[in-house]
Coordinates of C-alpha atoms in Angstrom, one line a residue:
Chain A
X1 CA 12.2 -8.6 -2.8
X2 CA 10.2 -10.8 -4.1
X3 CA 8.3 -11.9 -1.4
X4 CA 4.8 -11.4 -2.9
X5 CA 4.4 -11.9 -6.7
X6 CA 1.6 -11.3 -9.2
X7 CA 2.7 -12.6 -12.4
X8 CA -0.1 -11.3 -14.5
X9 CA 0.6 -7.8 -15.2
X10 CA -2.9 -7.2 -16.8
X11 CA -6.2 -9.1 -17.4
X12 CA -9.1 -8.1 -19.8
X13 CA -12.8 -9.6 -18.9
X14 CA -16.0 -8.7 -20.4
X15 CA -18.6 -6.9 -18.3
X16 CA -20.4 -9.4 -16.2
X17 CA -18.3 -12.5 -16.2
X18 CA -15.8 -13.2 -13.3
X19 CA -12.4 -11.6 -12.9
X20 CA -10.1 -13.4 -10.8
X21 CA -6.7 -11.9 -9.7
X22 CA -4.0 -14.1 -8.4
X23 CA -1.4 -13.8 -6.2
X24 CA 1.8 -15.5 -4.8
X25 CA 3.9 -15.0 -1.8
X26 CA 6.9 -17.0 -0.3
X27 CA 7.2 -16.2 3.1
X28 CA 5.3 -18.6 5.3
X29 CA 5.3 -16.0 8.4
X30 CA 2.9 -13.9 6.6
X31 CA -0.7 -14.5 8.1
X32 CA -2.7 -11.4 7.2
X33 CA -3.3 -10.4 3.7
X34 CA -5.0 -7.7 1.4
X35 CA -6.3 -6.6 -1.4
X36 CA -6.2 -3.0 -3.0
X37 CA -7.5 -1.4 -5.7
X38 CA -5.8 2.0 -7.3
X39 CA -7.0 4.4 -9.9
X40 CA -4.4 6.7 -11.5
X41 CA -3.6 9.7 -9.5
X42 CA -4.8 8.3 -6.5
X43 CA -3.8 6.1 -3.5
X44 CA -4.5 2.7 -3.3
X45 CA -8.1 2.2 -2.0
X46 CA -8.5 -1.2 0.6
X47 CA -10.8 -3.5 -0.8
X48 CA -10.9 -6.9 1.1
X49 CA -8.7 -9.0 3.7
X50 CA -8.3 -12.0 5.1
X51 CA -6.2 -13.9 7.8
X52 CA -4.1 -17.1 7.9
X53 CA -7.1 -18.5 9.8
X54 CA -9.5 -18.5 7.3
X55 CA -9.2 -20.0 3.6
X56 CA -12.1 -17.9 2.2
X57 CA -13.7 -14.0 2.8
X58 CA -16.4 -12.7 1.2
X59 CA -17.7 -8.9 0.6
X60 CA -20.4 -8.4 -1.6
X61 CA -19.2 -8.9 -5.2
X62 CA -15.6 -9.4 -3.9
X63 CA -14.2 -12.8 -2.7
X64 CA -10.9 -13.6 -1.5
X65 CA -9.3 -17.3 -1.4
X66 CA -6.3 -18.3 0.7
X67 CA -4.4 -21.6 0.0
X68 CA -2.0 -21.7 2.6
X69 CA -0.1 -24.8 1.4
X70 CA 0.2 -23.4 -1.8
X71 CA 1.3 -20.0 -0.6
X72 CA -1.7 -18.6 -2.9
X73 CA -4.5 -16.3 -2.8
X74 CA -6.8 -15.1 -5.4
X75 CA -9.7 -12.3 -5.9
X76 CA -12.7 -13.0 -7.1
X77 CA -14.8 -10.3 -8.8
X78 CA -18.2 -11.3 -9.6
X79 CA -20.0 -10.0 -11.8
X80 CA -17.4 -7.5 -13.2
X81 CA -18.5 -4.2 -13.8
X82 CA -16.7 -1.1 -16.2
X83 CA -15.9 0.7 -12.7
X84 CA -13.9 -2.2 -11.7
X85 CA -11.1 -1.2 -14.1
X86 CA -8.0 -0.5 -12.1
X87 CA -4.7 -1.8 -10.9
X88 CA -5.3 -4.8 -8.4
X89 CA -2.7 -4.9 -5.6
X90 CA -2.3 -7.8 -3.2
X91 CA -0.2 -7.2 0.0
X92 CA 1.1 -9.4 3.0
X93 CA 2.0 -8.7 6.5
X94 CA 3.2 -11.2 9.4
X95 CA 0.6 -9.9 11.7
X96 CA 2.6 -8.1 14.4
X97 CA 4.2 -5.8 12.3
X98 CA 1.6 -4.1 9.9
X99 CA 4.6 -3.8 7.6
X100 CA 3.1 -5.0 4.2
X101 CA 4.8 -6.0 1.2
X102 CA 3.1 -5.5 -2.0
X103 CA 2.6 -6.9 -5.3
X104 CA 3.7 -5.8 -8.5
X105 CA -0.3 -5.2 -9.4
X106 CA -2.4 -6.2 -11.9
X107 CA -4.0 -4.0 -14.2
X108 CA -7.6 -5.2 -14.7
X109 CA -9.9 -4.2 -18.0
X110 CA -13.7 -4.6 -17.6
X111 CA -14.7 -4.3 -21.3
X112 CA -18.4 -3.0 -21.6
Chain B
X1 CA -15.8 8.9 5.2
X2 CA -12.5 10.1 7.0
X3 CA -9.8 9.8 4.7
X4 CA -6.1 10.3 4.9
X5 CA -5.0 14.0 3.0
X6 CA -1.6 14.5 1.6
X7 CA -0.1 17.8 0.2
X8 CA 1.8 18.9 -2.0
X9 CA 0.2 16.6 -4.8
X10 CA 3.1 17.0 -6.9
X11 CA 6.7 18.6 -5.9
X12 CA 9.8 19.5 -8.0
X13 CA 12.9 19.9 -6.5
X14 CA 16.6 20.3 -7.3
X15 CA 18.9 17.7 -6.5
X16 CA 20.6 18.1 -2.8
X17 CA 17.4 20.4 -1.7
X18 CA 15.5 19.3 1.3
X19 CA 11.8 18.3 0.9
X20 CA 9.4 17.9 3.4
X21 CA 5.9 15.8 2.5
X22 CA 2.6 16.7 4.5
X23 CA 0.1 14.0 5.7
X24 CA -3.1 14.2 7.7
X25 CA -3.8 10.6 8.8
X26 CA -7.5 9.9 9.9
X27 CA -8.2 11.3 13.1
X28 CA -8.5 8.5 15.4
X29 CA -5.9 6.4 13.6
X30 CA -3.1 5.7 15.8
X31 CA -0.2 4.2 13.5
X32 CA 1.2 5.8 10.6
X33 CA 3.2 5.0 7.7
X34 CA 5.3 6.1 4.8
X35 CA 5.2 4.2 1.6
X36 CA 6.8 5.1 -1.9
X37 CA 6.1 3.8 -5.5
X38 CA 8.9 4.2 -8.2
X39 CA 7.2 4.5 -11.3
X40 CA 6.5 1.2 -12.9
X41 CA 7.8 -0.5 -9.7
X42 CA 6.2 -2.1 -6.5
X43 CA 4.7 -0.1 -3.6
X44 CA 7.7 -0.1 -0.8
X45 CA 7.3 0.2 2.6
X46 CA 9.9 2.9 4.2
X47 CA 8.5 3.3 7.9
X48 CA 5.9 3.1 10.4
X49 CA 5.3 5.3 13.3
X50 CA 3.6 4.7 16.7
X51 CA 3.3 6.5 20.0
X52 CA 5.7 9.1 18.9
X53 CA 8.7 6.9 17.6
X54 CA 9.7 4.7 14.8
X55 CA 8.2 1.3 14.9
X56 CA 10.2 -0.1 11.9
X57 CA 12.0 1.1 9.0
X58 CA 13.1 -0.4 6.0
X59 CA 16.5 -0.1 4.4
X60 CA 15.4 2.2 2.1
X61 CA 14.8 4.7 5.4
X62 CA 18.6 5.8 5.9
X63 CA 19.7 8.7 7.4
X64 CA 18.5 11.4 4.9
X65 CA 15.0 10.1 5.6
X66 CA 12.8 11.3 8.9
X67 CA 9.5 11.4 10.1
X68 CA 7.9 13.5 12.5
X69 CA 4.5 14.5 14.1
X70 CA 4.7 17.9 15.0
X71 CA 1.2 18.2 16.3
X72 CA -1.9 15.9 16.8
X73 CA -2.9 16.2 13.3
X74 CA 0.1 16.4 10.9
X75 CA 2.5 13.4 9.9
X76 CA 5.4 14.5 7.8
X77 CA 8.3 12.7 5.6
X78 CA 11.7 14.7 5.3
X79 CA 14.4 14.0 3.1
X80 CA 17.2 15.8 3.7
X81 CA 19.5 16.2 0.7
X82 CA 17.3 14.7 -2.3
X83 CA 18.8 12.5 -4.8
X84 CA 17.5 11.8 -8.4
X85 CA 16.7 8.1 -7.2
X86 CA 14.2 9.5 -4.5
X87 CA 11.7 10.4 -7.4
X88 CA 8.7 8.3 -6.9
X89 CA 5.0 8.8 -5.6
X90 CA 4.9 9.3 -1.6
X91 CA 2.0 7.5 0.1
X92 CA 1.1 8.4 3.5
X93 CA -1.3 5.9 5.4
X94 CA -2.7 5.2 8.8
X95 CA -4.5 2.3 10.3
X96 CA -6.7 1.9 13.6
X97 CA -4.7 -0.6 15.1
X98 CA -1.4 -2.7 14.4
X99 CA -2.1 -6.5 14.0
X100 CA -4.4 -7.4 11.1
X101 CA -6.2 -4.1 10.4
X102 CA -5.9 -2.4 7.0
X103 CA -4.2 0.4 5.8
X104 CA -6.1 3.7 4.7
X105 CA -4.1 5.3 2.1
X106 CA -3.7 8.6 0.8
X107 CA -3.8 9.9 -2.7
X108 CA 0.2 10.7 -2.7
X109 CA 2.5 12.9 -3.7
X110 CA 4.5 12.6 -6.5
X111 CA 8.2 13.9 -6.0
X112 CA 10.2 14.7 -9.2
X113 CA 13.9 15.7 -8.2
X114 CA 15.8 17.3 -11.3

């Protein structure tokens, strides 16, 4: 099942700089997208969402961009903080089902 | 902030044994889910549950699996006869409504089948 892909298993960024995490999907029926953050030994924590009627959603330091034609979304974290170091998952669903397909995750390391 | 709670945090069982994983979803949520993550792999959907019945299930969720909401607060996942390949982190999640609302996850139960 490769409907949602995160091709970068890891990313290292300096504190204060921008972190950009990418996600690609193949199913054109997906219309709701989420980003989750996960620390070791904890469950995924919801960060931010976007529906397909938008191309950008912003919440504080977190912004999600959606490019439907490219079937691509990205999460921008500005400025990055050491506490942001975690694994980030993107997830997608067809709106009526609430069945989310997850990417494999990107491990973000923010260096002080 | 309300949260989803799961017990136990770690369960070790022998192959062929039955296990029950327990979850208490957020109290005003109506939709409940089980996901699992095998070590090093993706988080995978198992089943969704609404109005006391399964609304959708994946191909993973075969006859060995069942879910139940025995009372107003608990939501359980039962594996009837565990296999080695059932070893994984099992996450319970809930949401307030379907269609465009995020899932809120518990911290998971690590199931180890020996």
